Short mmCIF file of C-alpha atoms (C1' of nucleotides) in Angstrom, two decimals:
data_model
loop_
_atom_site.label_atom_id
_atom_site.label_comp_id
_atom_site.label_asym_id
_atom_site.label_seq_id
_atom_site.Cartn_x
_atom_site.Cartn_y
_atom_site.Cartn_z
CA MET A 1 31.29 -5.98 2.28
CA THR A 2 33.38 -7.56 -0.38
CA LYS A 3 33.37 -6.30 -3.90
CA GLU A 4 31.59 -9.41 -5.10
CA GLN A 5 28.85 -9.02 -2.59
CA ASN A 6 28.51 -5.36 -3.47
CA ASP A 7 28.36 -6.24 -7.18
CA ARG A 8 25.65 -8.69 -6.58
CA MET A 9 23.63 -6.10 -4.69
CA GLU A 10 24.10 -3.70 -7.47
CA LYS A 11 23.03 -6.26 -10.12
CA ILE A 12 19.82 -6.90 -8.25
CA LEU A 13 19.21 -3.27 -7.84
CA SER A 14 19.73 -2.50 -11.50
CA LEU A 15 17.54 -5.48 -12.50
CA CYS A 16 14.83 -4.11 -10.29
CA LYS A 17 14.96 -0.89 -11.98
CA ARG A 18 15.40 -2.16 -15.56
CA ARG A 19 12.53 -4.53 -15.37
CA GLY A 20 10.12 -2.33 -13.39
CA LEU A 21 10.18 -4.01 -9.90
CA ILE A 22 11.50 -1.39 -7.58
CA PHE A 23 12.58 2.25 -8.02
CA GLN A 24 14.29 4.81 -5.80
CA GLY A 25 11.64 6.92 -4.09
CA SER A 26 10.91 10.37 -5.52
CA GLU A 27 13.57 9.73 -8.12
CA ILE A 28 12.89 12.63 -10.51
CA TYR A 29 13.38 15.04 -7.66
CA GLY A 30 16.73 13.60 -6.74
CA GLY A 31 15.24 10.95 -4.51
CA LEU A 32 14.41 10.78 -0.85
CA ALA A 33 16.78 8.58 1.25
CA GLY A 34 15.14 5.58 2.91
CA THR A 35 12.15 5.37 0.55
CA TRP A 36 11.46 2.93 -2.27
CA ASP A 37 8.69 2.73 -4.83
CA TYR A 38 7.38 -0.53 -6.21
CA GLY A 39 6.83 -0.66 -9.92
CA PRO A 40 4.21 -2.79 -11.71
CA LEU A 41 6.04 -6.10 -11.20
CA GLY A 42 7.34 -5.30 -7.74
CA ALA A 43 3.86 -4.35 -6.59
CA GLU A 44 2.61 -7.63 -7.98
CA LEU A 45 5.30 -9.58 -6.18
CA LYS A 46 4.69 -7.72 -2.98
CA HIS A 47 0.88 -8.36 -3.27
CA ASN A 48 1.53 -12.03 -3.79
CA VAL A 49 3.78 -12.24 -0.77
CA LYS A 50 1.27 -10.42 1.41
CA ASN A 51 -1.72 -12.39 0.18
CA LEU A 52 0.07 -15.68 0.79
CA TRP A 53 1.09 -14.51 4.28
CA TRP A 54 -2.50 -13.59 5.03
CA LYS A 55 -3.71 -16.91 3.89
CA ARG A 56 -1.10 -18.92 5.88
CA PHE A 57 -1.14 -16.81 9.01
CA VAL A 58 -4.85 -15.83 9.11
CA THR A 59 -7.42 -17.41 6.90
CA ASP A 60 -6.02 -20.97 6.76
CA ARG A 61 -6.37 -21.06 10.59
CA ASP A 62 -9.44 -20.94 12.78
CA ASP A 63 -7.75 -19.08 15.72
CA MET A 64 -6.69 -15.87 13.88
CA TYR A 65 -8.48 -12.58 13.36
CA GLY A 66 -7.13 -10.15 10.69
CA ILE A 67 -7.48 -6.41 11.31
CA HIS A 68 -6.41 -3.24 9.66
CA SER A 69 -5.78 -0.43 12.13
CA ALA A 70 -4.98 3.27 11.54
CA ILE A 71 -1.46 4.52 11.12
CA LEU A 72 -2.23 7.61 13.16
CA MET A 73 -3.08 6.65 16.76
CA ASN A 74 -3.73 8.49 19.98
CA PRO A 75 -0.28 9.50 21.27
CA ARG A 76 -1.06 7.81 24.55
CA VAL A 77 -0.71 4.49 22.70
CA TRP A 78 3.02 5.26 22.31
CA GLU A 79 3.46 6.39 25.89
CA ALA A 80 1.92 3.12 27.06
CA SER A 81 4.02 1.02 24.67
CA GLY A 82 7.18 2.76 25.84
CA HIS A 83 8.07 4.11 22.50
CA VAL A 84 7.89 7.83 23.45
CA SER A 85 10.47 7.36 26.19
CA GLY A 86 12.20 4.18 25.09
CA PHE A 87 12.43 4.58 21.38
CA SER A 88 14.87 7.49 21.64
CA ASP A 89 18.54 7.26 22.32
CA PRO A 90 20.62 9.91 24.03
CA LEU A 91 23.78 10.31 21.97
CA VAL A 92 26.96 12.13 22.56
CA GLU A 93 29.57 13.08 19.97
CA CYS A 94 33.32 13.42 20.31
CA SER A 95 34.54 16.80 19.07
CA LYS A 96 37.90 15.36 18.15
CA CYS A 97 37.31 12.00 16.40
CA LYS A 98 33.57 12.58 15.57
CA ARG A 99 32.56 9.19 16.89
CA ARG A 100 29.14 8.90 18.49
CA PHE A 101 28.25 6.97 21.53
CA ARG A 102 25.08 6.17 23.44
CA ALA A 103 25.23 8.34 26.55
CA ASP A 104 23.71 5.54 28.66
CA HIS A 105 26.46 3.11 27.56
CA LEU A 106 29.32 5.30 28.83
CA GLU A 107 30.72 5.47 32.33
CA ASN A 108 32.55 8.82 31.84
CA LEU A 109 30.65 11.48 29.94
CA ASP A 110 33.57 13.89 29.86
CA LYS A 111 36.07 12.03 27.84
CA CYS A 112 35.79 10.17 24.55
CA PRO A 113 36.58 6.48 25.21
CA GLU A 114 38.40 6.20 21.91
CA CYS A 115 40.66 9.30 21.69
CA ASP A 116 40.17 11.25 24.98
CA GLY A 117 38.62 14.13 23.13
CA ASN A 118 35.80 16.24 24.55
CA LEU A 119 32.26 14.99 24.28
CA SER A 120 29.32 17.13 23.23
CA GLY A 121 26.20 17.40 25.38
CA GLU A 122 23.51 14.72 25.05
CA LYS A 123 21.23 14.83 22.10
CA GLN A 124 17.98 12.97 21.95
CA PHE A 125 17.18 11.00 18.81
CA ASN A 126 13.64 9.82 18.67
CA MET A 127 13.04 7.33 15.85
CA MET A 128 9.32 8.20 15.59
CA PHE A 129 8.01 10.55 12.90
CA LYS A 130 6.08 13.38 14.53
CA THR A 131 3.12 14.93 12.83
CA ASN A 132 0.40 17.39 13.77
CA ILE A 133 -3.21 16.73 13.84
CA GLY A 134 -5.24 19.65 12.88
CA ALA A 135 -4.12 22.86 11.21
CA THR A 136 -2.41 24.49 14.16
CA GLU A 137 0.93 23.36 15.45
CA ASP A 138 0.49 23.43 19.15
CA GLY A 139 1.58 20.79 21.61
CA GLU A 140 -1.88 19.30 21.95
CA SER A 141 -2.05 18.17 18.40
CA ILE A 142 1.18 16.14 18.12
CA SER A 143 0.79 12.55 16.97
CA TYR A 144 3.15 9.99 15.50
CA LEU A 145 3.35 7.78 12.47
CA ARG A 146 3.36 4.33 14.08
CA PRO A 147 6.80 2.78 14.36
CA GLU A 148 5.28 -0.73 14.27
CA THR A 149 1.87 -2.22 13.66
CA ALA A 150 1.63 -4.05 17.02
CA GLY A 151 -0.04 -1.24 18.86
CA GLY A 152 -3.09 -1.46 16.67
CA MET A 153 -3.65 -4.99 17.70
CA PHE A 154 -3.33 -4.41 21.42
CA VAL A 155 -5.66 -1.41 21.19
CA ASN A 156 -8.27 -3.59 19.43
CA PHE A 157 -7.90 -6.60 21.70
CA LYS A 158 -11.06 -5.74 23.61
CA ASN A 159 -13.04 -4.95 20.42
CA VAL A 160 -12.34 -8.33 18.93
CA LEU A 161 -13.01 -9.98 22.29
CA ASP A 162 -16.43 -8.30 22.59
CA SER A 163 -17.43 -8.84 18.92
CA PHE A 164 -16.19 -12.37 18.32
CA HIS A 165 -15.74 -13.90 21.77
CA PRO A 166 -12.73 -15.96 20.87
CA LYS A 167 -11.38 -18.49 23.23
CA LEU A 168 -7.70 -18.61 24.15
CA PRO A 169 -5.45 -19.09 22.47
CA PHE A 170 -6.22 -16.84 19.53
CA GLY A 171 -4.40 -14.01 17.70
CA LEU A 172 -4.76 -10.80 15.86
CA ALA A 173 -2.79 -10.10 12.74
CA GLN A 174 -2.30 -7.26 10.38
CA ILE A 175 -0.27 -6.01 7.44
CA GLY A 176 0.52 -2.43 7.26
CA LYS A 177 2.98 0.45 6.90
CA ALA A 178 5.26 1.55 9.72
CA PHE A 179 7.72 4.42 9.90
CA ARG A 180 11.05 4.91 11.61
CA ASN A 181 13.23 7.93 11.38
CA GLU A 182 16.42 5.88 10.85
CA ILE A 183 19.71 7.75 11.32
CA SER A 184 21.23 5.90 8.33
CA PRO A 185 18.94 4.04 6.07
CA GLY A 186 20.64 1.82 3.51
CA ASN A 187 21.35 -1.53 1.91
CA PHE A 188 18.47 -1.08 -0.56
CA LEU A 189 15.17 -2.34 1.04
CA PHE A 190 16.88 -3.60 4.21
CA ARG A 191 16.70 -0.37 6.26
CA SER A 192 14.19 2.15 5.06
CA ARG A 193 12.26 4.92 6.80
CA GLU A 194 8.90 3.72 5.48
CA PHE A 195 8.27 0.08 5.42
CA GLU A 196 5.60 -2.63 5.73
CA GLN A 197 5.15 -5.23 8.38
CA MET A 198 3.13 -8.42 8.79
CA GLU A 199 2.62 -8.96 12.46
CA VAL A 200 0.73 -11.37 14.75
CA GLU A 201 -0.02 -10.89 18.41
CA TYR A 202 -0.98 -14.29 19.72
CA PHE A 203 -2.67 -14.40 23.06
CA VAL A 204 -2.25 -17.30 25.34
CA SER A 205 -2.68 -18.45 28.96
CA PRO A 206 0.65 -17.65 30.78
CA GLU A 207 1.31 -21.35 31.25
CA ASN A 208 1.07 -22.16 27.58
CA TRP A 209 3.50 -19.65 26.18
CA LYS A 210 6.25 -22.24 25.42
CA HIS A 211 3.95 -24.33 23.34
CA ALA A 212 2.74 -21.43 21.28
CA PHE A 213 6.19 -20.10 20.87
CA GLU A 214 7.33 -23.40 19.33
CA GLU A 215 4.24 -23.49 17.16
CA TRP A 216 4.80 -20.12 15.68
CA ARG A 217 8.50 -20.86 15.26
CA GLY A 218 7.44 -23.83 13.08
CA VAL A 219 4.97 -21.67 11.11
CA MET A 220 7.70 -19.16 10.37
CA ILE A 221 10.17 -21.78 9.22
CA ASP A 222 7.56 -23.28 6.91
CA TRP A 223 6.82 -19.86 5.63
CA MET A 224 10.37 -19.13 4.69
CA LYS A 225 10.53 -22.40 2.90
CA GLU A 226 7.34 -21.78 0.99
CA ILE A 227 8.52 -18.43 -0.39
CA GLY A 228 11.69 -20.03 -1.53
CA LEU A 229 14.40 -18.82 0.90
CA LYS A 230 17.37 -21.23 0.88
CA LYS A 231 17.56 -23.11 4.14
CA GLU A 232 21.27 -22.58 4.36
CA HIS A 233 20.79 -18.80 4.28
CA VAL A 234 18.47 -18.72 7.32
CA PHE A 235 19.78 -18.67 10.85
CA GLU A 236 18.04 -18.73 14.11
CA HIS A 237 19.66 -16.40 16.60
CA GLU A 238 18.48 -16.94 20.13
CA ILE A 239 18.82 -13.61 21.93
CA ALA A 240 20.89 -14.02 25.07
CA GLU A 241 19.03 -13.21 28.33
CA LYS A 242 21.14 -10.14 29.03
CA ASP A 243 20.34 -8.67 25.58
CA LEU A 244 16.66 -9.23 25.74
CA ALA A 245 14.33 -6.18 25.58
CA PHE A 246 13.03 -5.40 29.00
CA TYR A 247 9.53 -6.80 28.33
CA SER A 248 10.64 -10.08 26.69
CA LYS A 249 11.36 -13.47 28.27
CA ARG A 250 12.54 -15.08 25.03
CA THR A 251 13.26 -13.86 21.53
CA ILE A 252 14.55 -15.52 18.43
CA ASP A 253 15.77 -13.45 15.57
CA PHE A 254 15.62 -15.18 12.27
CA GLU A 255 18.61 -13.85 10.41
CA PHE A 256 19.22 -14.15 6.71
CA LYS A 257 22.33 -14.08 4.63
CA TYR A 258 21.81 -11.07 2.40
CA PRO A 259 24.37 -10.16 -0.25
CA PHE A 260 25.81 -7.57 2.22
CA GLY A 261 25.97 -10.01 5.11
CA ARG A 262 24.03 -11.77 7.75
CA GLU A 263 21.31 -9.54 9.30
CA GLU A 264 17.91 -9.77 10.89
CA LEU A 265 14.98 -10.85 8.73
CA TYR A 266 12.18 -11.71 11.17
CA GLY A 267 11.64 -11.74 14.92
CA LEU A 268 9.71 -14.08 17.22
CA ALA A 269 9.24 -12.72 20.72
CA TYR A 270 7.49 -13.72 23.91
CA ARG A 271 6.33 -10.46 25.20
CA THR A 272 4.73 -11.70 28.51
CA ASP A 273 1.66 -9.62 29.47
CA TYR A 274 3.61 -6.41 29.21
CA ASP A 275 1.59 -4.80 26.41
CA LEU A 276 -1.93 -5.57 27.68
CA VAL A 277 -1.03 -4.57 31.23
CA ARG A 278 0.47 -1.26 30.09
CA HIS A 279 -2.41 -0.45 27.85
CA SER A 280 -4.81 -1.31 30.60
CA GLU A 281 -3.00 1.01 32.98
CA TYR A 282 -2.78 3.88 30.55
CA SER A 283 -6.30 3.62 29.17
CA GLY A 284 -7.99 2.64 32.39
CA ILE A 285 -9.84 -0.09 30.51
CA ASP A 286 -9.95 -3.70 31.71
CA LEU A 287 -7.99 -5.77 29.11
CA THR A 288 -8.19 -9.14 30.91
CA TYR A 289 -9.76 -12.29 29.66
CA PHE A 290 -12.41 -14.33 31.42
CA ASP A 291 -11.69 -17.99 31.44
CA GLU A 292 -15.14 -19.82 31.59
CA ASP A 293 -13.68 -23.08 32.86
CA GLN A 294 -11.58 -21.73 35.65
CA LYS A 295 -14.07 -18.78 36.37
CA LEU A 296 -11.07 -16.57 36.44
CA HIS A 297 -9.94 -13.16 35.04
CA PHE A 298 -6.35 -12.81 33.81
CA THR A 299 -4.26 -10.87 31.39
CA PRO A 300 -3.24 -13.11 28.48
CA HIS A 301 0.36 -13.38 27.50
CA VAL A 302 1.59 -12.61 24.02
CA ILE A 303 3.70 -14.42 21.38
CA GLU A 304 4.66 -12.04 18.60
CA PRO A 305 5.84 -13.26 15.21
CA SER A 306 6.95 -10.15 13.38
CA LEU A 307 7.83 -10.05 9.75
CA GLY A 308 8.97 -7.26 7.49
CA VAL A 309 7.46 -7.26 4.07
CA ASP A 310 10.20 -5.38 2.32
CA ARG A 311 12.96 -7.36 3.99
CA THR A 312 11.04 -10.41 2.74
CA ILE A 313 11.14 -9.05 -0.75
CA LEU A 314 14.84 -8.42 -0.44
CA ALA A 315 15.51 -11.93 0.80
CA ILE A 316 13.46 -13.45 -1.93
CA LEU A 317 15.19 -11.37 -4.54
CA SER A 318 18.67 -12.10 -3.33
CA ASP A 319 18.06 -15.85 -3.18
CA ALA A 320 16.18 -15.90 -6.49
CA TYR A 321 18.76 -13.91 -8.51
CA ASP A 322 20.97 -16.18 -10.52
CA GLU A 323 23.33 -16.04 -13.39
CA GLU A 324 24.28 -18.95 -15.55
CA GLU A 325 26.29 -19.39 -18.73
CA VAL A 326 24.33 -20.73 -21.64
CA GLU A 327 26.30 -21.26 -24.91
CA GLY A 328 28.75 -18.55 -23.97
CA GLU A 329 26.02 -16.04 -23.10
CA MET A 330 25.16 -14.97 -19.52
CA ARG A 331 21.55 -15.88 -18.67
CA VAL A 332 19.96 -13.92 -15.76
CA VAL A 333 17.21 -15.81 -14.07
CA LEU A 334 15.03 -14.86 -11.15
CA ARG A 335 14.16 -18.19 -9.73
CA LEU A 336 10.97 -17.16 -8.02
CA LYS A 337 8.48 -19.66 -6.75
CA PRO A 338 5.51 -19.72 -9.00
CA ILE A 339 3.19 -18.96 -6.13
CA ILE A 340 4.69 -15.51 -5.75
CA ALA A 341 6.06 -14.76 -9.24
CA PRO A 342 4.69 -11.49 -10.66
CA ILE A 343 3.88 -13.19 -13.96
CA GLN A 344 2.99 -16.87 -13.80
CA VAL A 345 2.98 -17.64 -17.50
CA ALA A 346 3.99 -15.88 -20.71
CA VAL A 347 2.24 -16.55 -24.01
CA LEU A 348 4.49 -16.13 -27.01
CA PRO A 349 3.86 -16.57 -30.68
CA LEU A 350 6.87 -18.22 -32.35
CA MET A 351 6.53 -15.74 -35.13
CA LYS A 352 4.49 -12.62 -35.72
CA LYS A 353 2.93 -13.91 -38.88
CA ASP A 354 0.85 -16.71 -40.42
CA GLY A 355 -1.77 -16.29 -37.86
CA LEU A 356 0.39 -17.37 -34.91
CA ALA A 357 -0.04 -14.11 -33.10
CA GLU A 358 -3.75 -14.21 -33.47
CA LYS A 359 -3.81 -17.73 -32.12
CA ALA A 360 -1.63 -16.74 -29.22
CA LYS A 361 -3.82 -13.80 -28.39
CA GLU A 362 -6.79 -16.10 -28.30
CA ILE A 363 -5.15 -18.32 -25.80
CA THR A 364 -4.07 -15.26 -23.80
CA ARG A 365 -7.67 -14.04 -23.54
CA GLU A 366 -8.78 -17.45 -22.17
CA LEU A 367 -6.01 -17.98 -19.68
CA LYS A 368 -5.79 -14.45 -18.40
CA LYS A 369 -9.02 -14.95 -16.51
CA ASN A 370 -7.29 -17.16 -13.95
CA LEU A 371 -3.58 -16.46 -14.31
CA ARG A 372 -1.11 -13.62 -14.04
CA LEU A 373 -0.19 -13.68 -17.68
CA MET A 374 1.99 -11.61 -20.04
CA TYR A 375 1.70 -11.72 -23.85
CA ASP A 376 4.83 -10.82 -25.82
CA GLU A 377 5.42 -10.80 -29.53
CA SER A 378 8.39 -8.41 -29.89
CA GLY A 379 11.82 -9.53 -30.94
CA SER A 380 13.06 -13.10 -31.47
CA ILE A 381 11.63 -15.96 -29.47
CA GLY A 382 14.92 -16.41 -27.62
CA LYS A 383 14.98 -12.82 -26.57
CA ARG A 384 11.46 -13.09 -25.24
CA TYR A 385 12.33 -16.20 -23.19
CA ARG A 386 15.22 -14.32 -21.62
CA ARG A 387 13.10 -11.38 -20.80
CA GLN A 388 10.69 -13.59 -18.92
CA ASP A 389 13.66 -15.30 -17.18
CA GLU A 390 14.75 -11.92 -15.79
CA ILE A 391 11.40 -11.22 -14.20
CA GLY A 392 11.01 -14.74 -12.81
CA THR A 393 8.23 -16.12 -15.02
CA PRO A 394 8.15 -19.82 -14.32
CA PHE A 395 6.54 -20.92 -17.57
CA ALA A 396 6.37 -19.80 -21.21
CA ILE A 397 3.84 -21.11 -23.67
CA THR A 398 4.80 -20.90 -27.31
CA VAL A 399 2.34 -21.04 -30.19
CA ASP A 400 3.98 -22.49 -33.27
CA TYR A 401 2.88 -24.01 -36.60
CA ASP A 402 1.94 -27.35 -35.04
CA THR A 403 -0.50 -25.37 -32.82
CA LEU A 404 -2.44 -24.41 -35.85
CA LYS A 405 -2.66 -27.99 -37.02
CA ASP A 406 -3.30 -29.93 -33.83
CA GLN A 407 -4.18 -27.50 -31.00
CA THR A 408 -1.07 -28.14 -28.98
CA VAL A 409 1.53 -25.70 -27.63
CA THR A 410 4.97 -26.03 -26.14
CA ILE A 411 5.44 -25.14 -22.55
CA ARG A 412 8.88 -24.18 -21.37
CA ASP A 413 10.20 -24.45 -17.79
CA ARG A 414 12.14 -21.35 -16.67
CA ASP A 415 14.78 -23.29 -14.69
CA SER A 416 15.55 -26.23 -16.88
CA MET A 417 14.64 -24.47 -20.15
CA LYS A 418 13.10 -27.80 -21.22
CA GLN A 419 9.92 -27.86 -23.25
CA GLU A 420 6.97 -30.12 -23.35
CA ARG A 421 4.26 -30.26 -25.94
CA ILE A 422 0.80 -30.28 -24.51
CA ALA A 423 -2.86 -29.73 -25.75
CA ILE A 424 -4.29 -26.23 -25.34
CA ASN A 425 -7.18 -27.49 -23.32
CA THR A 426 -4.76 -28.99 -20.71
CA ILE A 427 -2.72 -25.87 -20.13
CA SER A 428 -4.60 -24.82 -17.01
CA SER A 429 -4.38 -28.28 -15.35
CA TYR A 430 -0.74 -28.56 -16.33
CA LEU A 431 0.07 -25.23 -14.71
CA SER A 432 -1.89 -25.79 -11.46
CA GLU A 433 -0.15 -29.11 -11.11
CA HIS A 434 3.30 -27.53 -11.51
CA PHE A 435 2.62 -24.46 -9.37
CA GLN A 436 3.05 -26.49 -6.13
"C1'" G B 1 25.14 12.05 12.05
"C1'" C B 2 30.87 12.02 10.93
"C1'" G B 3 34.95 10.85 7.27
"C1'" G B 4 36.07 9.23 2.18
"C1'" G B 5 34.29 8.18 -2.78
"C1'" U B 6 30.81 8.45 -6.91
"C1'" A B 7 26.93 11.01 -10.10
"C1'" U B 8 26.85 11.22 -18.46
"C1'" G B 9 20.44 7.81 -22.64
"C1'" G B 10 16.34 2.59 -19.37
"C1'" U B 11 21.15 -0.18 -17.98
"C1'" U B 12 26.60 -0.34 -18.16
"C1'" U B 13 30.03 3.26 -19.58
"C1'" A B 14 33.89 6.81 -22.88
"C1'" G B 15 35.04 11.71 -23.05
"C1'" U B 16 35.40 17.25 -23.28
"C1'" G B 17 35.99 24.86 -20.85
"C1'" G B 18 32.85 25.69 -27.13
"C1'" U B 19 26.41 21.08 -24.84
"C1'" A B 20 28.71 14.43 -26.14
"C1'" G B 21 30.25 9.06 -28.43
"C1'" A B 22 29.77 3.47 -27.45
"C1'" A B 23 27.73 -1.22 -25.90
"C1'" U B 24 23.35 -3.12 -24.47
"C1'" G B 25 18.19 -2.39 -23.94
"C1'" C B 26 13.72 -0.14 -26.29
"C1'" G B 27 10.18 1.21 -30.81
"C1'" A B 28 9.07 0.38 -36.26
"C1'" C B 29 9.91 -2.34 -40.70
"C1'" C B 30 12.38 -6.58 -43.17
"C1'" U B 31 14.16 -11.45 -42.33
"C1'" U B 32 13.90 -15.82 -39.22
"C1'" C B 33 9.92 -22.84 -37.84
"C1'" C B 34 12.43 -22.36 -30.43
"C1'" C B 35 16.61 -19.85 -26.53
"C1'" A B 36 19.49 -12.27 -26.18
"C1'" A B 37 20.93 -14.22 -34.79
"C1'" G B 38 21.00 -10.55 -38.97
"C1'" G B 39 19.70 -5.91 -41.83
"C1'" U B 40 17.43 -0.90 -42.25
"C1'" U B 41 15.65 2.89 -39.28
"C1'" G B 42 13.95 5.76 -34.97
"C1'" A B 43 13.62 7.74 -29.99
"C1'" G B 44 16.75 8.43 -25.80
"C1'" A B 45 21.63 11.35 -21.26
"C1'" C B 46 25.71 15.20 -18.92
"C1'" C B 47 21.74 14.82 -10.58
"C1'" C B 48 19.91 19.92 -8.63
"C1'" G B 49 21.09 25.14 -7.29
"C1'" G B 50 24.56 29.06 -7.16
"C1'" G B 51 29.53 31.08 -8.62
"C1'" U B 52 33.80 31.98 -12.02
"C1'" U B 53 33.76 32.58 -17.54
"C1'" C B 54 32.14 35.44 -23.74
"C1'" G B 55 30.75 30.35 -22.87
"C1'" A B 56 30.25 25.12 -17.59
"C1'" U B 57 28.41 18.46 -18.49
"C1'" U B 58 33.70 19.72 -17.44
"C1'" C B 59 36.59 24.31 -12.75
"C1'" C B 60 34.85 26.14 -7.63
"C1'" C B 61 30.98 26.31 -3.61
"C1'" G B 62 26.37 24.33 -1.61
"C1'" G B 63 22.48 20.66 -1.79
"C1'" U B 64 20.52 15.80 -3.05
"C1'" A B 65 21.07 10.57 -3.90
"C1'" C B 66 23.95 6.25 -3.90
"C1'" C B 67 28.47 3.39 -2.37
"C1'" C B 68 32.53 2.29 1.41
"C1'" G B 69 34.15 2.88 6.55
"C1'" C B 70 32.66 4.65 11.73
"C1'" A B 71 28.57 5.31 14.90
"C1'" C B 72 23.38 3.98 15.52
"C1'" C B 73 19.40 0.28 14.83
"C1'" A B 74 13.98 0.32 21.87
#
RNA sequence: GCGGGUAUGGUUUAGUGGUAGAAUGCGACCUUCCCAAGGUUGAGACCCGGGUUCGAUUCCCGGUACCCGCACCA
């Protein structure tokens, strides 16, 4: 990472802390690596992102079913999914140069491939967090914090089939926390031990997987555009056949140019019928679908668009963060799309006297019913504009002396800093028009 | 996990074996008719635990967190 990239990351981090978006987890106790807490504005931003996703991926469609499954699941779920055996890596360490290697990637387990030093015995690293169900710590009670949300959807496939009788193709979706015991978390929100996912498992007839794959690919591209990610920072990385996970026939990684480099943001995978077949085997329950037209039972195949919430937030912040020089001063602006901005509009009295504050509060009360709004009267008007710029508020309404005379206000655009004068009773329609 | 580095108000930092300044931000008051103006004033910090010492924010050891490299990321 270059110094410049590192600086940019640190600036975003310090802005997040300064303005109450995101804090280090457990900070007053010295922190806990790989955990982050969202402050008031960050929580708002995150909610907006999740709500928008839910709308676009679930409620706007007529083939999607949203669920919310438990984080703790029967450990057999993870045996079936392959996580208990496959989610751990056997590692060996060189006693001389201290490098680590995956044991299953080496041909000779006696000598270090780098320096010819001796290698330690294999150690298993399972990335799943273990926990105990019940008060006693015997082997029977072990469970895991889910390492991904997908399992909850496969496990409920039959429930949704039986209660809603959907026709193929249809999908299940959920947003929820997942946990991975990462060896080295880092790069702010990019790799953390506790994170949130937005996932879809879309079930199709085997012959239709290509069509569904392309459709979801388009949905994901539209999504990235809608939340304001720069097109030139998004890359589609087609995973080569030899690198595909054993269950997948095709996978695209959507990569993003973060300040620290180009890394994965989202994934889109064709998982064949692997999951349903495995869960059927392990549970002994029939997880096939009956096609009325063909009078035929078969196991649907799955297209899985998988999106990380926290990586989304990181991508949004890194594309939104901007600095520009205005009259010799540095202006920091978070160019968030209005649809996800924590605060949509600020209401500011030009002065804190002559009844301007009272008038501004009156407008605040009215608008706050339908908008994410912040009222601010402290310091100079210029300072308040800059404060709103830093938290990405797209519009600022200023109540001045003309307001008292003719019931108009000025409305300032965050990005252009231009102002228009409009009537108070047209504020709502003005905003909704400009939120698109 | 390994190696190296860093840790001082909210943020960015100066500095010291006798417990600390600054800038900026924040609060209050005054002033101000639109982009971090000015004045007065106030609150606010040495990451945690041991050790050495009369005395440790400073030196030593351990821990934690973050940063940089390596490795890892089904």
